[in-house]
Amino acid sequence: MQIVKGHRFYPVQAYQDLRDMIQTSGKQYGQAVAFRFRKDPASEPETRTYAQFIENYRQLGTSLVARGFRGKKIAVIGENSYSWCITHTAVLNGVGISVPLDRLLPAAEILALLERGGVSAIFYDAAFHDVCLEANRSLNGQIELFCCMRPDRLKPSAASIFESAGETDPDRKQASFVRYDDLLSEGRTMLEQGDQTYDDLTIDGDALASLLFTSGTTSTSKAVMLSHRNICADIEGLAGILKLKPGTRMLSILPLHHTFENTCGLYTALAFGCEIVICDGLRYIQKNLQEYHIDMIIGVPAVFENFYRKVQDTLKKTGKDKLVSRMIPLTNALRKAGIDVRRRIYHQILDAFGGRLSLGICGAAPIDGQIIAFFDSVGFRILQGYGLTETSPVAAGCNDRDFKPGTVGFPISGVEIAIDSDGPGEPGEILVRGPIVMKGYYNDPVATAEVIDQDGWFHTGDVGVLDPKDQFLSITGRLKSMIVLKNGKKVFPEEIEFLINQNACIKESLVWGEEDPNGDVFVNAKLVLDRDCIQQKGVEVTDEGELKRLLDTVIGEINRHLPSFKSIRHYGYSFQEMVKTTTLKIKRPIEIAALRSFMEQSKLRWREITGRNLDNLTANQAMPDHDPSDRPTDSST
């Protein structure tokens, strides 16, 4: 086993719990802006200071405790919003256990998770009003309180269900439907009257604080239990390797129910005294970057890949692509000599992103190291990180001093990472140990014991390798997606997908293994094509013969760069995006199961779909349709 420990470059403030962290920031940055947001894309921006944020979550927490929700599970579901942040924080900081839910889940799954999580109250956006009405009908009185965070978005006919402001009956047997502002008003009145109950509550740093469901259907998703100690340890670990100036403007675009945004984009930002700007939606990212002059953004690879494509397209259209290619080696050489002129030389590129964007944090999936290297050369550094919900989530990453494009750097301070293999440079399962490792899976001690061993190592299921020279960590693939050939050789689909996705005409790809009647395993691929790119090459998207000749050349070139046992044997193509999680990772089991189901029903053999349009083939077959709710919408990532 190869073990590497995280370094600490900066002094770290230790926190007892999240309330301690936020109160500390409140004392340091009280009148500074903590949040900037719009109620809708057409309205004027609003701001809230650190002091106002603390007062707001105290008001909500006071109201919830008075209503009897101390120690209970409270769900929150909706778009990123200031009210979402207040609700989650109020619950964590004394009320009970917060249960953030993915707003892109189908209604049936939301109901199942509410029941499975033992939720007693739910805070929801107006879009989920009907789901909440159904929950009230079908969950046998389990949920006592339904709070609409933005009731102004509801139809007027829905208003009659809400109780009047100040109407509180602890002995009430029916569920209450309330408006968010009314709960704040209740809490404000109690605080003005000297009620300190909420403020005086003690927080057990090791107790369950947040229950987070991993992606998957309700039957396969796991409920991760995180404590204040877990989350604070991750904040402290990041603070030991990364330095941000107070007032740094950070654009919040990832869904807050996801730990990456929750820990990094919300609480770590508050710990540093940053200004959190809540994005108006994915289609408004560039607009928000420009109007707010954003300094930093946390995103998934798709966000930065989109930035890169836009920059490259603009450079080509303006004829400046060759000039920039020539200039980059020169400006990089000057940097080594201590002369940094990047932001002056490449200001036109940076101006497209608001002029101040200098730092990006990328996680949730691998990103092409060439994209990171390009942006770093023009003055925008992207730090790639690695982690899971079970590790609160960040376990490793490039940082202020350890930076190598294409890798995820080193463990964060206070954390150990091991590669479960014997020889230096050999790939193996990634193990994580430290205070960031979850308490376990909710109501599932067997699954917990399967991933956390007696020595405290969390077995991630990911495969990685440590560079023997510098110990930088690289992610190779997933154990579950690994293809094992008949001769025992192992193929990691992610490596092949990376090569496929380098082609501009391929938006995304999926690689998996299939077994033939003789027991041999061969490599298959599904390609999602870019119509515009195909047409720019002079090929009609409806001409399957020409498309096959083009793609045969592409696959042949990829195979020439692979050992023969990794070669892609069969492939089909599509123009429809694949099913993804809210962090834009392809749902491999769903996609592969749909393809296998189609093949079984159509009686086709895999070689018969090679170079064929899967959309046409499946049009008249019973291949399972993707649930539209599985697809990310424009306002999610």
XYZ file of C-alpha atoms in Angstrom:
637
model
C 0.000 0.000 0.000
C 1.301 3.446 -0.980
C 0.357 6.270 1.407
C 0.663 10.027 0.970
C -0.260 12.628 3.596
C -1.601 16.117 3.020
C 0.568 19.166 3.697
C -0.454 22.326 5.517
C 0.833 25.606 4.105
C -1.248 28.127 6.041
C -2.320 28.479 9.694
C -5.797 27.064 10.194
C -8.619 28.251 12.447
C -10.136 25.223 14.221
C -13.918 25.230 14.615
C -16.054 23.373 17.135
C -18.930 23.231 14.666
C -20.445 25.137 11.747
C -22.162 27.610 14.060
C -18.777 28.462 15.560
C -17.365 28.949 12.055
C -20.192 31.210 10.884
C -20.220 33.257 14.103
C -16.434 33.711 13.752
C -16.895 34.987 10.195
C -19.709 37.235 11.395
C -17.372 38.910 13.891
C -14.686 39.404 11.250
C -16.811 40.379 8.235
C -20.143 41.457 9.791
C -21.032 44.339 7.455
C -19.381 42.856 4.353
C -21.646 41.382 1.671
C -22.085 37.632 2.126
C -24.707 36.973 -0.582
C -25.691 38.683 -3.809
C -28.704 37.338 -5.726
C -31.818 38.042 -7.755
C -35.308 36.815 -7.004
C -35.608 36.142 -10.736
C -33.383 36.936 -13.759
C -35.404 40.076 -14.591
C -35.235 41.672 -11.132
C -32.571 43.895 -9.601
C -29.804 42.231 -7.549
C -30.149 42.178 -3.765
C -27.449 41.787 -1.123
C -27.248 40.393 2.399
C -24.364 40.992 4.782
C -22.802 38.419 7.082
C -24.658 40.018 10.003
C -27.992 39.829 8.152
C -27.406 36.188 7.192
C -26.709 35.253 10.816
C -29.778 37.140 12.003
C -31.976 35.474 9.371
C -30.932 31.918 10.185
C -31.344 32.672 13.927
C -34.898 33.851 13.240
C -35.780 30.697 11.325
C -34.061 28.419 13.839
C -35.881 30.078 16.731
C -39.244 29.579 15.018
C -38.567 25.909 14.217
C -37.448 25.095 17.756
C -40.565 26.795 19.154
C -42.672 24.648 16.820
C -41.144 21.478 18.244
C -38.662 20.445 15.526
C -35.607 20.128 17.762
C -33.742 16.923 16.792
C -35.953 16.165 13.781
C -35.071 15.718 10.101
C -35.941 18.642 7.857
C -35.671 18.427 4.072
C -34.980 21.297 1.688
C -35.543 21.153 -2.061
C -35.408 23.811 -4.744
C -33.179 26.012 -6.872
C -30.126 27.641 -5.334
C -31.405 30.625 -3.377
C -30.689 32.726 -0.331
C -33.648 31.115 1.455
C -32.193 27.648 0.690
C -28.938 28.699 2.395
C -30.746 30.123 5.433
C -32.893 27.012 5.838
C -30.036 24.533 5.610
C -27.886 26.595 7.987
C -30.673 27.146 10.531
C -31.392 23.422 10.694
C -27.720 22.444 10.993
C -26.945 25.035 13.651
C -29.202 23.767 16.386
C -32.577 22.594 15.125
C -31.938 19.073 13.873
C -30.754 17.178 10.795
C -30.849 18.737 7.334
C -31.825 16.529 4.381
C -31.002 18.319 1.085
C -32.820 16.739 -1.871
C -32.043 16.791 -5.584
C -34.681 18.953 -7.248
C -34.330 17.037 -10.542
C -35.614 13.784 -9.084
C -39.003 12.463 -10.275
C -41.872 13.079 -7.860
C -42.099 9.393 -6.914
C -38.437 9.338 -5.877
C -38.793 12.516 -3.828
C -41.700 10.969 -1.941
C -39.739 7.757 -1.380
C -36.719 9.642 -0.008
C -38.907 11.739 2.300
C -40.322 8.533 3.736
C -36.991 6.699 3.823
C -35.258 9.616 5.541
C -37.933 9.958 8.214
C -38.423 13.633 7.319
C -40.690 15.657 9.644
C -40.679 18.972 7.757
C -39.906 20.110 4.248
C -38.926 23.513 2.858
C -39.700 23.670 -0.837
C -39.803 25.892 -3.912
C -43.174 26.600 -5.493
C -42.471 24.078 -8.281
C -42.782 21.288 -5.685
C -46.116 22.370 -4.200
C -48.031 19.514 -5.843
C -45.411 17.008 -4.670
C -45.834 18.314 -1.124
C -49.628 18.046 -1.368
C -49.178 14.409 -2.416
C -46.708 13.824 0.435
C -49.277 15.172 2.860
C -51.866 12.748 1.469
C -49.713 9.634 1.111
C -47.165 9.645 3.951
C -49.693 9.082 6.737
C -49.018 12.256 8.653
C -45.262 11.717 8.810
C -44.551 15.295 7.690
C -45.768 17.893 10.167
C -44.699 21.079 8.419
C -44.588 22.189 4.770
C -42.933 25.561 4.192
C -42.964 27.210 0.761
C -39.810 29.299 0.435
C -41.096 31.448 -2.442
C -44.920 31.371 -2.273
C -45.197 34.396 -4.602
C -44.507 31.936 -7.435
C -47.590 29.859 -6.630
C -50.949 30.209 -8.331
C -53.359 32.396 -6.323
C -55.629 29.372 -5.795
C -52.949 27.710 -3.679
C -52.871 30.517 -1.090
C -55.819 29.215 0.944
C -53.829 26.253 2.256
C -51.358 28.404 4.206
C -52.002 29.164 7.846
C -52.125 32.787 8.926
C -48.982 34.497 10.195
C -48.484 33.822 13.892
C -50.921 30.893 13.958
C -49.044 28.259 15.976
C -50.583 25.249 17.695
C -48.065 22.735 19.139
C -50.876 20.200 19.666
C -52.079 20.476 16.094
C -52.577 17.013 14.561
C -52.826 18.062 10.924
C -49.783 19.174 8.926
C -49.169 22.909 8.684
C -48.576 24.668 5.362
C -46.724 27.917 6.027
C -44.985 30.719 4.179
C -41.265 31.107 4.654
C -41.451 34.825 5.524
C -44.047 34.078 8.207
C -41.639 31.712 9.959
C -38.914 34.364 9.840
C -41.365 36.877 11.274
C -42.289 34.500 14.103
C -38.637 34.005 14.983
C -37.898 37.728 14.768
C -40.684 38.496 17.268
C -39.454 35.839 19.704
C -35.861 37.102 19.509
C -37.049 40.668 20.122
C -38.865 39.381 23.199
C -35.606 37.912 24.498
C -36.086 34.247 23.524
C -32.551 32.766 23.494
C -33.598 29.113 23.328
C -32.155 28.470 19.858
C -28.908 30.347 20.534
C -28.341 28.434 23.769
C -28.726 24.981 22.238
C -25.563 22.884 22.310
C -24.323 21.160 19.166
C -22.722 17.722 19.282
C -19.967 17.956 16.678
C -19.898 14.193 16.169
C -23.648 13.679 15.866
C -25.498 13.375 12.548
C -25.945 16.858 11.070
C -26.752 16.321 7.405
C -28.212 13.353 5.531
C -27.284 13.354 1.849
C -28.556 10.871 -0.711
C -26.097 9.794 -3.394
C -27.267 9.745 -7.007
C -29.235 6.712 -8.102
C -32.769 5.423 -7.750
C -34.257 5.291 -4.272
C -33.461 1.600 -4.021
C -29.774 2.008 -4.899
C -28.914 5.458 -3.522
C -27.144 5.515 -0.204
C -27.868 8.044 2.531
C -24.552 9.501 3.662
C -24.351 10.719 7.272
C -22.118 13.757 7.800
C -21.412 15.463 11.104
C -20.314 19.019 11.929
C -16.869 17.569 12.580
C -16.750 16.062 9.070
C -17.726 19.289 7.328
C -15.537 21.520 9.504
C -12.562 19.188 8.944
C -13.007 19.596 5.193
C -13.164 23.392 5.521
C -10.040 23.366 7.693
C -8.286 20.997 5.281
C -8.969 23.349 2.369
C -7.929 26.393 4.392
C -4.564 24.721 5.007
C -3.713 24.551 1.293
C -5.655 27.431 -0.246
C -5.716 31.138 0.526
C -8.583 33.393 -0.543
C -8.861 37.100 0.150
C -11.935 38.320 2.056
C -14.388 39.780 -0.426
C -13.498 37.311 -3.190
C -16.575 37.102 -5.410
C -17.563 33.497 -6.011
C -20.281 32.511 -8.492
C -22.517 29.721 -7.159
C -23.727 27.546 -10.036
C -23.714 23.931 -8.831
C -26.802 22.626 -7.010
C -26.555 23.233 -3.266
C -27.886 19.768 -2.416
C -24.574 18.414 -3.744
C -21.789 18.340 -1.148
C -19.243 19.874 -3.516
C -21.197 23.138 -3.684
C -22.531 22.820 -0.147
C -19.165 22.490 1.588
C -16.979 24.460 -0.845
C -19.274 26.980 -2.487
C -21.238 27.826 0.667
C -19.472 27.113 3.950
C -15.822 27.307 2.865
C -16.684 30.573 1.088
C -18.197 31.947 4.299
C -15.163 30.818 6.308
C -12.899 32.871 4.013
C -15.158 35.935 4.056
C -16.088 35.592 0.385
C -19.070 37.128 -1.368
C -21.340 34.387 -2.720
C -23.120 35.397 -5.931
C -26.014 33.058 -6.700
C -26.151 32.437 -10.447
C -29.390 33.224 -12.293
C -29.160 29.880 -14.167
C -26.798 28.090 -16.540
C -27.776 30.216 -19.523
C -26.765 33.314 -17.526
C -23.294 32.165 -16.402
C -21.318 34.389 -18.777
C -23.672 37.325 -18.187
C -23.265 36.943 -14.410
C -19.494 36.632 -14.733
C -19.387 39.913 -16.620
C -21.894 41.989 -14.659
C -20.646 40.934 -11.211
C -16.925 40.813 -12.137
C -16.528 37.374 -10.567
C -13.136 36.349 -9.155
C -13.729 32.629 -8.659
C -16.023 29.858 -9.809
C -16.572 26.300 -8.623
C -17.762 23.962 -11.353
C -17.780 20.576 -13.008
C -15.680 19.851 -16.133
C -18.569 20.639 -18.493
C -18.533 24.268 -17.311
C -14.828 24.786 -18.007
C -14.954 22.754 -21.217
C -17.694 25.098 -22.429
C -15.525 28.118 -21.551
C -12.659 26.570 -23.508
C -14.763 25.859 -26.610
C -16.100 29.417 -26.654
C -12.605 30.879 -26.362
C -11.187 28.641 -29.092
C -14.124 29.343 -31.418
C -13.702 33.090 -30.915
C -9.941 32.924 -31.508
C -10.470 31.010 -34.752
C -13.208 33.360 -35.987
C -11.038 36.413 -35.305
C -7.907 34.778 -36.727
C -6.012 35.171 -33.443
C -5.634 31.470 -32.618
C -2.158 31.183 -34.168
C -0.981 34.407 -32.521
C -2.083 33.182 -29.071
C -0.402 29.802 -29.688
C 2.852 31.606 -30.447
C 2.552 33.983 -27.497
C 1.859 31.389 -24.806
C 5.386 29.847 -24.793
C 6.841 33.362 -24.556
C 4.650 34.546 -21.670
C 5.191 31.228 -19.862
C 8.942 31.728 -20.176
C 8.608 35.239 -18.752
C 6.640 33.809 -15.793
C 9.537 31.506 -14.988
C 11.773 34.559 -14.939
C 9.416 36.250 -12.471
C 7.659 38.507 -15.011
C 3.910 37.846 -15.223
C 2.211 39.746 -18.065
C -0.584 37.253 -18.732
C -3.529 39.349 -17.617
C -2.325 42.286 -19.712
C -1.464 40.302 -22.843
C -4.593 38.112 -22.806
C -7.024 40.665 -21.351
C -9.446 40.273 -24.269
C -9.902 36.584 -23.410
C -10.353 37.358 -19.712
C -12.670 40.311 -20.398
C -15.175 37.870 -21.885
C -15.477 36.390 -18.372
C -15.758 39.686 -16.540
C -12.087 40.655 -16.415
C -11.430 39.467 -12.848
C -11.868 35.700 -13.104
C -8.621 34.188 -11.809
C -9.472 30.962 -9.979
C -11.611 27.925 -10.730
C -12.151 24.799 -8.664
C -13.122 21.767 -10.732
C -14.471 18.493 -9.380
C -17.006 15.671 -9.774
C -15.319 14.216 -12.898
C -11.977 14.292 -14.776
C -11.089 17.264 -16.954
C -8.609 17.438 -19.814
C -5.246 18.679 -18.526
C -4.752 20.642 -21.758
C -7.751 22.824 -20.897
C -6.279 23.551 -17.457
C -2.858 24.286 -18.988
C -4.330 26.670 -21.584
C -6.318 28.713 -19.081
C -3.377 28.818 -16.689
C -1.231 30.209 -19.498
C -3.650 33.125 -20.046
C -4.129 33.972 -16.351
C -7.013 31.805 -15.110
C -5.932 28.940 -12.859
C -8.193 25.901 -12.532
C -7.466 23.613 -9.572
C -8.741 20.085 -10.114
C -9.963 18.294 -7.003
C -11.140 14.847 -6.006
C -13.614 13.599 -3.451
C -16.956 11.984 -2.743
C -20.036 12.758 -0.689
C -18.655 10.228 1.797
C -15.523 12.388 2.284
C -17.412 15.653 2.943
C -16.467 15.870 -0.053
C -12.959 17.136 -0.957
C -10.198 14.619 -0.221
C -7.458 15.871 -2.554
C -6.682 18.595 -5.029
C -4.124 20.812 -6.642
C -3.549 23.903 -4.540
C -1.602 27.135 -4.175
C 1.749 25.330 -4.183
C 1.116 21.901 -5.719
C -0.160 22.330 -9.264
C 0.106 19.829 -12.092
C -2.538 19.894 -14.857
C -4.210 16.544 -15.414
C -3.806 15.434 -11.788
C -5.776 15.971 -8.581
C -2.683 16.973 -6.643
C -2.260 15.916 -3.033
C -4.550 15.140 -0.095
C -5.904 18.213 1.669
C -4.249 19.014 4.998
C -5.086 16.584 7.780
C -5.994 13.756 5.366
C -4.230 10.608 4.174
C -4.729 8.906 0.828
C -3.534 5.415 -0.021
C -3.334 3.437 -3.255
C -4.107 -0.214 -2.615
C -1.276 -1.633 -4.712
C 2.248 -2.788 -3.981
C 4.621 -1.238 -6.502
C 5.275 2.494 -7.021
C 3.308 3.812 -9.976
C 0.926 0.844 -10.023
C -2.793 1.664 -10.151
C -5.031 0.547 -7.321
C -8.153 1.460 -5.385
C -8.014 4.876 -3.721
C -8.461 4.803 0.059
C -9.067 7.876 2.231
C -8.512 8.277 5.970
C -9.086 11.280 8.217
C -11.773 13.322 9.996
C -13.519 14.055 6.670
C -14.699 10.428 6.336
C -18.459 10.117 6.923
C -20.084 8.600 9.983
C -21.539 5.905 7.748
C -24.608 5.095 5.680
C -27.950 5.786 7.336
C -29.636 2.628 8.656
C -27.159 0.457 6.725
C -24.344 -0.868 8.944
C -23.564 -3.645 6.464
C -22.891 -1.219 3.602
C -20.882 0.977 5.989
C -18.683 -1.944 7.049
C -18.075 -2.778 3.382
C -16.473 0.597 2.677
C -14.838 1.642 5.981
C -12.353 -0.926 7.261
C -11.119 -1.497 10.802
C -8.165 0.841 10.293
C -10.466 3.726 9.343
C -9.729 3.648 5.597
C -12.668 4.534 3.375
C -12.620 2.427 0.188
C -13.727 4.810 -2.563
C -14.267 2.365 -5.414
C -12.161 4.673 -7.591
C -8.880 3.597 -9.128
C -5.894 5.902 -9.112
C -2.129 6.062 -9.404
C 0.572 8.045 -7.605
C 3.363 9.382 -9.786
C 6.551 7.709 -8.455
C 8.516 10.928 -9.030
C 6.374 13.562 -7.344
C 3.480 11.642 -5.685
C 0.795 13.596 -7.569
C -2.459 11.635 -7.662
C -4.256 10.829 -10.920
C -7.658 9.162 -11.223
C -7.757 6.198 -13.595
C -11.354 5.002 -13.403
C -14.007 3.236 -11.347
C -13.746 -0.325 -10.092
C -17.413 -0.890 -10.971
C -16.951 0.227 -14.575
C -13.660 -1.660 -15.023
C -13.726 -4.205 -17.862
C -11.969 -7.489 -17.069
C -10.957 -9.449 -20.166
C -10.799 -13.213 -20.417
C -6.993 -13.154 -20.088
C -7.274 -11.148 -16.846
C -6.191 -7.824 -18.349
C -8.096 -4.794 -17.087
C -9.526 -1.944 -19.141
C -10.742 1.307 -17.616
C -13.456 2.842 -19.828
C -12.683 6.367 -18.639
C -9.244 6.254 -20.284
C -10.736 5.345 -23.666
C -13.587 7.836 -23.292
C -11.023 10.559 -22.689
C -9.337 9.767 -26.022
C -12.662 9.621 -27.869
C -13.830 12.938 -26.447
C -10.766 14.742 -27.802
C -12.458 14.716 -31.218
C -14.399 17.938 -31.730
C -17.249 16.097 -33.456
C -17.944 13.900 -30.425
C -19.771 15.570 -27.534
C -19.560 12.605 -25.163
C -19.010 8.886 -25.163
C -19.674 5.742 -23.174
C -17.381 2.700 -23.204
C -18.283 -0.652 -21.682
C -17.560 -4.373 -22.034
C -19.714 -7.115 -23.562
C -19.244 -10.864 -23.442
C -19.704 -13.042 -26.542
C -20.998 -16.652 -26.502
C -17.408 -17.929 -26.215
C -16.795 -15.967 -23.032
C -14.521 -13.410 -24.681
C -15.043 -9.807 -23.576
C -14.866 -7.015 -26.139
C -14.980 -3.224 -25.850
C -18.020 -1.313 -27.119
C -18.633 2.418 -27.413
C -21.600 4.731 -27.812
C -20.781 8.126 -29.339
C -22.915 11.269 -29.082
C -22.158 13.455 -32.096
C -22.104 17.220 -32.584
C -24.328 18.029 -35.602
C -22.675 21.368 -36.343
C -19.168 19.902 -36.330
C -20.217 17.034 -38.604
C -21.779 19.433 -41.105
C -18.722 21.712 -41.022
C -16.747 18.724 -42.296
C -19.047 18.545 -45.306
C -20.904 15.441 -44.138
C -24.710 15.359 -43.979
C -25.935 14.003 -40.666
C -28.563 11.962 -42.522
C -25.961 10.230 -44.713
C -25.183 7.135 -42.647
C -22.659 5.832 -45.170
C -20.553 8.990 -45.099
C -20.883 9.255 -41.323
C -19.718 5.674 -40.884
C -16.646 6.317 -43.049
C -15.819 9.418 -40.987
C -16.308 7.638 -37.638
C -14.448 4.513 -38.783
C -11.454 6.792 -39.376
C -11.850 8.389 -35.933
C -12.146 5.042 -34.127
C -9.299 3.575 -36.173
C -7.022 6.443 -35.142
C -7.962 5.973 -31.468
C -7.329 2.228 -31.673
C -3.857 2.882 -33.080
C -3.007 4.665 -29.842
C -4.273 1.791 -27.691
C -2.897 -1.672 -26.901
C -4.753 -4.220 -29.004
C -6.655 -5.641 -26.020
C -8.161 -2.180 -25.349
C -9.285 -1.589 -28.936
C -12.875 -0.522 -29.552
C -14.523 -3.444 -31.346
C -18.033 -2.100 -31.998
C -19.610 1.327 -31.810
C -22.875 3.084 -32.534
C -23.696 6.763 -32.552
C -26.494 9.055 -31.462
C -27.384 12.755 -31.518
C -29.266 12.606 -28.205
C -27.474 13.438 -24.967
C -27.107 10.607 -22.495
C -28.809 10.451 -19.104
C -26.777 12.327 -16.492
C -26.656 13.172 -12.827
C -27.033 16.785 -11.732
C -23.236 17.107 -11.826
C -23.324 15.987 -15.482
C -21.843 12.521 -14.981
C -23.282 9.916 -17.330
C -25.492 7.389 -15.556
C -23.612 4.398 -16.889
C -25.869 1.611 -15.545
C -28.996 3.229 -17.015
C -27.423 3.798 -20.435
C -25.876 0.322 -20.663
C -29.062 -1.385 -19.462
C -31.096 0.460 -22.110
C -28.691 -0.606 -24.874
C -28.686 -4.230 -23.742
C -32.473 -4.265 -23.518
C -32.708 -2.953 -27.074
C -30.232 -5.541 -28.358
C -32.140 -8.351 -26.698
C -35.499 -7.271 -28.112
C -34.204 -6.462 -31.598
C -32.246 -9.742 -31.872
C -29.379 -7.778 -33.413
C -25.744 -8.650 -32.799
C -23.311 -6.015 -31.612
C -21.316 -6.087 -34.838
C -24.534 -5.261 -36.709
C -24.871 -1.870 -34.978
C -21.283 -0.782 -35.713
C -21.291 2.596 -37.432
C -25.101 2.783 -37.250
C -27.377 5.573 -36.017
C -28.806 4.304 -32.728
C -31.572 6.924 -32.811
C -32.908 5.450 -36.058
C -32.416 1.863 -34.967
C -34.326 2.366 -31.729
C -37.093 4.543 -33.173
C -39.351 1.557 -33.857
C -38.059 -0.683 -31.104
C -39.003 -0.976 -27.449
C -35.773 0.484 -26.145
C -36.655 2.110 -22.793
C -37.109 5.853 -23.095
C -35.183 8.047 -20.709
C -37.306 9.697 -18.062
C -37.186 13.420 -18.940
C -36.654 14.126 -15.251
C -33.279 12.397 -15.524
C -32.032 15.141 -17.816
C -30.477 18.253 -16.301
C -32.428 21.406 -17.050
C -30.899 24.713 -18.020
C -30.862 26.001 -14.456
C -28.968 23.047 -13.005
C -25.506 21.566 -13.495
